[in-house]
PDB file of C-alpha atoms in Angstrom:
ATOM      1  CA  MET A   1       4.439 -19.159 -15.663  1.00  0.00           C
ATOM      2  CA  GLN A   2       5.944 -21.798 -13.519  1.00  0.00           C
ATOM      3  CA  THR A   3       6.601 -26.106 -14.826  1.00  0.00           C
ATOM      4  CA  ARG A   4       3.336 -27.763 -15.079  1.00  0.00           C
ATOM      5  CA  THR A   5       4.583 -29.806 -12.119  1.00  0.00           C
ATOM      6  CA  GLU A   6       5.017 -27.023  -9.673  1.00  0.00           C
ATOM      7  CA  ALA A   7       1.386 -25.073 -11.218  1.00  0.00           C
ATOM      8  CA  LEU A   8      -0.444 -28.508 -10.712  1.00  0.00           C
ATOM      9  CA  TYR A   9       0.582 -28.762  -7.159  1.00  0.00           C
ATOM     10  CA  ARG A  10       0.163 -25.140  -5.886  1.00  0.00           C
ATOM     11  CA  LEU A  11      -3.064 -25.982  -7.654  1.00  0.00           C
ATOM     12  CA  SER A  12      -3.340 -29.114  -5.748  1.00  0.00           C
ATOM     13  CA  ARG A  13      -3.264 -26.725  -2.279  1.00  0.00           C
ATOM     14  CA  SER A  14      -5.776 -24.916  -3.017  1.00  0.00           C
ATOM     15  CA  LYS A  15      -9.327 -25.443  -1.332  1.00  0.00           C
ATOM     16  CA  PHE A  16     -11.211 -24.497  -4.119  1.00  0.00           C
ATOM     17  CA  ARG A  17      -9.117 -24.935  -7.398  1.00  0.00           C
ATOM     18  CA  SER A  18      -8.424 -28.744  -5.854  1.00  0.00           C
ATOM     19  CA  SER A  19     -12.499 -28.592  -5.558  1.00  0.00           C
ATOM     20  CA  PHE A  20     -12.489 -29.074  -9.212  1.00  0.00           C
ATOM     21  CA  HIS A  21     -12.992 -33.190 -10.687  1.00  0.00           C
ATOM     22  CA  LEU A  22     -14.347 -34.311 -13.417  1.00  0.00           C
ATOM     23  CA  ASN A  23     -17.576 -36.070 -13.027  1.00  0.00           C
ATOM     24  CA  GLU A  24     -18.202 -39.855 -14.796  1.00  0.00           C
ATOM     25  CA  GLN A  25     -20.192 -37.908 -17.683  1.00  0.00           C
ATOM     26  CA  ASP A  26     -17.142 -35.571 -18.192  1.00  0.00           C
ATOM     27  CA  ARG A  27     -14.885 -38.509 -18.748  1.00  0.00           C
ATOM     28  CA  LYS A  28     -17.449 -40.275 -20.664  1.00  0.00           C
ATOM     29  CA  TYR A  29     -17.368 -37.543 -23.213  1.00  0.00           C
ATOM     30  CA  VAL A  30     -13.179 -37.268 -22.929  1.00  0.00           C
ATOM     31  CA  ARG A  31     -12.796 -41.194 -23.714  1.00  0.00           C
ATOM     32  CA  GLU A  32     -15.842 -40.888 -26.915  1.00  0.00           C
ATOM     33  CA  LYS A  33     -13.886 -37.752 -28.081  1.00  0.00           C
ATOM     34  CA  GLY A  34     -10.066 -38.770 -27.760  1.00  0.00           C
ATOM     35  CA  MET A  35      -7.253 -36.766 -25.919  1.00  0.00           C
ATOM     36  CA  ASP A  36      -6.719 -34.928 -29.391  1.00  0.00           C
ATOM     37  CA  THR A  37     -10.435 -33.120 -29.942  1.00  0.00           C
ATOM     38  CA  ILE A  38      -9.936 -32.328 -26.086  1.00  0.00           C
ATOM     39  CA  ARG A  39      -7.289 -30.335 -27.053  1.00  0.00           C
ATOM     40  CA  ALA A  40      -8.268 -28.443 -29.934  1.00  0.00           C
ATOM     41  CA  HIS A  41     -11.765 -28.215 -28.313  1.00  0.00           C
ATOM     42  CA  ALA A  42      -8.931 -26.141 -25.448  1.00  0.00           C
ATOM     43  CA  TYR A  43      -6.902 -24.607 -27.546  1.00  0.00           C
ATOM     44  CA  ASP A  44     -10.406 -22.451 -29.254  1.00  0.00           C
ATOM     45  CA  PHE A  45     -11.876 -22.073 -25.850  1.00  0.00           C
ATOM     46  CA  VAL A  46      -8.462 -20.030 -24.331  1.00  0.00           C
ATOM     47  CA  ARG A  47      -7.902 -18.591 -28.251  1.00  0.00           C
ATOM     48  CA  THR A  48     -11.795 -17.369 -28.509  1.00  0.00           C
ATOM     49  CA  ARG A  49     -12.055 -16.976 -24.294  1.00  0.00           C
ATOM     50  CA  LEU A  50      -8.805 -15.381 -22.371  1.00  0.00           C
ATOM     51  CA  ALA A  51      -6.351 -15.170 -25.811  1.00  0.00           C
ATOM     52  CA  PRO A  52      -7.832 -11.604 -26.292  1.00  0.00           C
ATOM     53  CA  ALA A  53      -6.318  -8.157 -24.314  1.00  0.00           C
ATOM     54  CA  TRP A  54      -9.566  -7.586 -22.682  1.00  0.00           C
ATOM     55  CA  PRO A  55     -11.746 -10.341 -22.990  1.00  0.00           C
ATOM     56  CA  ASP A  56     -15.805 -10.219 -23.534  1.00  0.00           C
ATOM     57  CA  ASN A  57     -17.942 -10.863 -19.714  1.00  0.00           C
ATOM     58  CA  ASP A  58     -14.080 -11.433 -18.195  1.00  0.00           C
ATOM     59  CA  GLY A  59     -14.412 -12.891 -15.281  1.00  0.00           C
ATOM     60  CA  LYS A  60     -17.454 -14.664 -15.986  1.00  0.00           C
ATOM     61  CA  GLN A  61     -16.365 -16.322 -19.832  1.00  0.00           C
ATOM     62  CA  THR A  62     -16.402 -19.858 -18.141  1.00  0.00           C
ATOM     63  CA  PRO A  63     -19.169 -21.980 -17.120  1.00  0.00           C
ATOM     64  CA  MET A  64     -18.439 -23.904 -14.276  1.00  0.00           C
ATOM     65  CA  LYS A  65     -19.559 -27.141 -15.847  1.00  0.00           C
ATOM     66  CA  GLY A  66     -20.609 -27.692 -19.408  1.00  0.00           C
ATOM     67  CA  HIS A  67     -17.344 -29.698 -20.621  1.00  0.00           C
ATOM     68  CA  PRO A  68     -14.099 -31.159 -18.970  1.00  0.00           C
ATOM     69  CA  VAL A  69     -12.196 -28.098 -20.174  1.00  0.00           C
ATOM     70  CA  PHE A  70     -14.080 -25.795 -18.473  1.00  0.00           C
ATOM     71  CA  LYS A  71     -13.386 -27.739 -15.219  1.00  0.00           C
ATOM     72  CA  ALA A  72      -9.996 -27.644 -15.821  1.00  0.00           C
ATOM     73  CA  GLN A  73      -9.628 -24.084 -16.503  1.00  0.00           C
ATOM     74  CA  HIS A  74     -11.623 -23.667 -12.943  1.00  0.00           C
ATOM     75  CA  ALA A  75      -8.845 -26.104 -11.562  1.00  0.00           C
ATOM     76  CA  CYS A  76      -6.080 -24.667 -13.084  1.00  0.00           C
ATOM     77  CA  ALA A  77      -6.764 -20.704 -12.561  1.00  0.00           C
ATOM     78  CA  CYS A  78      -7.009 -20.494 -16.000  1.00  0.00           C
ATOM     79  CA  CYS A  79     -10.252 -19.432 -15.899  1.00  0.00           C
ATOM     80  CA  CYS A  80     -10.154 -16.141 -16.577  1.00  0.00           C
ATOM     81  CA  ARG A  81      -7.489 -12.658 -17.233  1.00  0.00           C
ATOM     82  CA  GLY A  82      -8.161 -11.589 -13.679  1.00  0.00           C
ATOM     83  CA  CYS A  83      -6.945 -15.432 -12.398  1.00  0.00           C
ATOM     84  CA  LEU A  84      -4.102 -15.856 -14.730  1.00  0.00           C
ATOM     85  CA  GLU A  85      -2.626 -12.441 -13.263  1.00  0.00           C
ATOM     86  CA  LYS A  86      -3.214 -13.179  -9.647  1.00  0.00           C
ATOM     87  CA  TRP A  87      -2.064 -16.817  -9.970  1.00  0.00           C
ATOM     88  CA  TYR A  88       0.658 -16.513 -13.040  1.00  0.00           C
ATOM     89  CA  LYS A  89       1.138 -12.917 -12.829  1.00  0.00           C
ATOM     90  CA  VAL A  90       0.070 -12.649 -16.662  1.00  0.00           C
ATOM     91  CA  ARG A  91      -1.282  -8.915 -16.910  1.00  0.00           C
ATOM     92  CA  LYS A  92      -4.542  -8.229 -17.857  1.00  0.00           C
ATOM     93  CA  GLY A  93      -4.609  -5.986 -20.882  1.00  0.00           C
ATOM     94  CA  THR A  94      -2.654  -7.597 -23.117  1.00  0.00           C
ATOM     95  CA  GLU A  95      -3.154 -10.278 -26.048  1.00  0.00           C
ATOM     96  CA  LEU A  96      -2.222 -14.116 -25.514  1.00  0.00           C
ATOM     97  CA  THR A  97       1.012 -14.814 -27.183  1.00  0.00           C
ATOM     98  CA  GLU A  98       0.616 -18.286 -28.915  1.00  0.00           C
ATOM     99  CA  LEU A  99       3.249 -19.650 -27.026  1.00  0.00           C
ATOM    100  CA  GLN A 100       1.476 -18.292 -23.634  1.00  0.00           C
ATOM    101  CA  GLN A 101      -1.571 -20.066 -25.371  1.00  0.00           C
ATOM    102  CA  GLU A 102       0.216 -23.245 -25.975  1.00  0.00           C
ATOM    103  CA  LYS A 103       1.069 -23.355 -22.010  1.00  0.00           C
ATOM    104  CA  ILE A 104      -1.888 -22.651 -20.723  1.00  0.00           C
ATOM    105  CA  VAL A 105      -3.667 -25.575 -23.220  1.00  0.00           C
ATOM    106  CA  ASN A 106      -0.585 -27.961 -21.984  1.00  0.00           C
ATOM    107  CA  LEU A 107      -1.116 -27.406 -18.492  1.00  0.00           C
ATOM    108  CA  LEU A 108      -5.102 -27.937 -18.965  1.00  0.00           C
ATOM    109  CA  MET A 109      -4.883 -31.330 -20.378  1.00  0.00           C
ATOM    110  CA  ALA A 110      -2.666 -32.410 -17.956  1.00  0.00           C
ATOM    111  CA  TRP A 111      -4.640 -31.771 -15.921  1.00  0.00           C
ATOM    112  CA  ILE A 112      -7.547 -33.825 -17.751  1.00  0.00           C
ATOM    113  CA  GLU A 113      -4.419 -36.105 -17.765  1.00  0.00           C
ATOM    114  CA  GLU A 114      -4.295 -37.129 -14.528  1.00  0.00           C
ATOM    115  CA  GLU A 115      -8.405 -36.866 -13.903  1.00  0.00           C
ATOM    116  CA  MET A 116      -8.526 -39.419 -16.031  1.00  0.00           C
ATOM    117  CA  LYS A 117      -6.057 -41.700 -14.696  1.00  0.00           C
ATOM    118  CA  ALA A 118      -7.089 -40.529 -11.083  1.00  0.00           C
ATOM    119  CA  ARG A 119     -10.918 -41.906 -11.926  1.00  0.00           C
ATOM    120  CA  PRO A 120     -10.936 -43.433 -15.387  1.00  0.00           C
TER     121      PRO A 120
END
């Protein structure tokens, strides 16, 4: 994967990816739960829904709303294995390593942090 800064820049140039933003309810949830809890949720979602070589319902496993991490996953093209392959060259059919999972979570959290700064 590229650096977080490079990835976020590329994503910002995509009309679809840049259309995702945290709404007030999402921001309130992040403030109430705290970033450590949101990071734990991100790890759990990535581990269970994205890390397997062949995730259940791949391409449809990440809702478009309902949790700030879900929006981050779509904004960062980390919502399914197809998007991971297209944007980051992470091949389908192989389980994500711990390092890959960590990099994905770090990217998601960087996006959420930027959203929280942009609209506190």
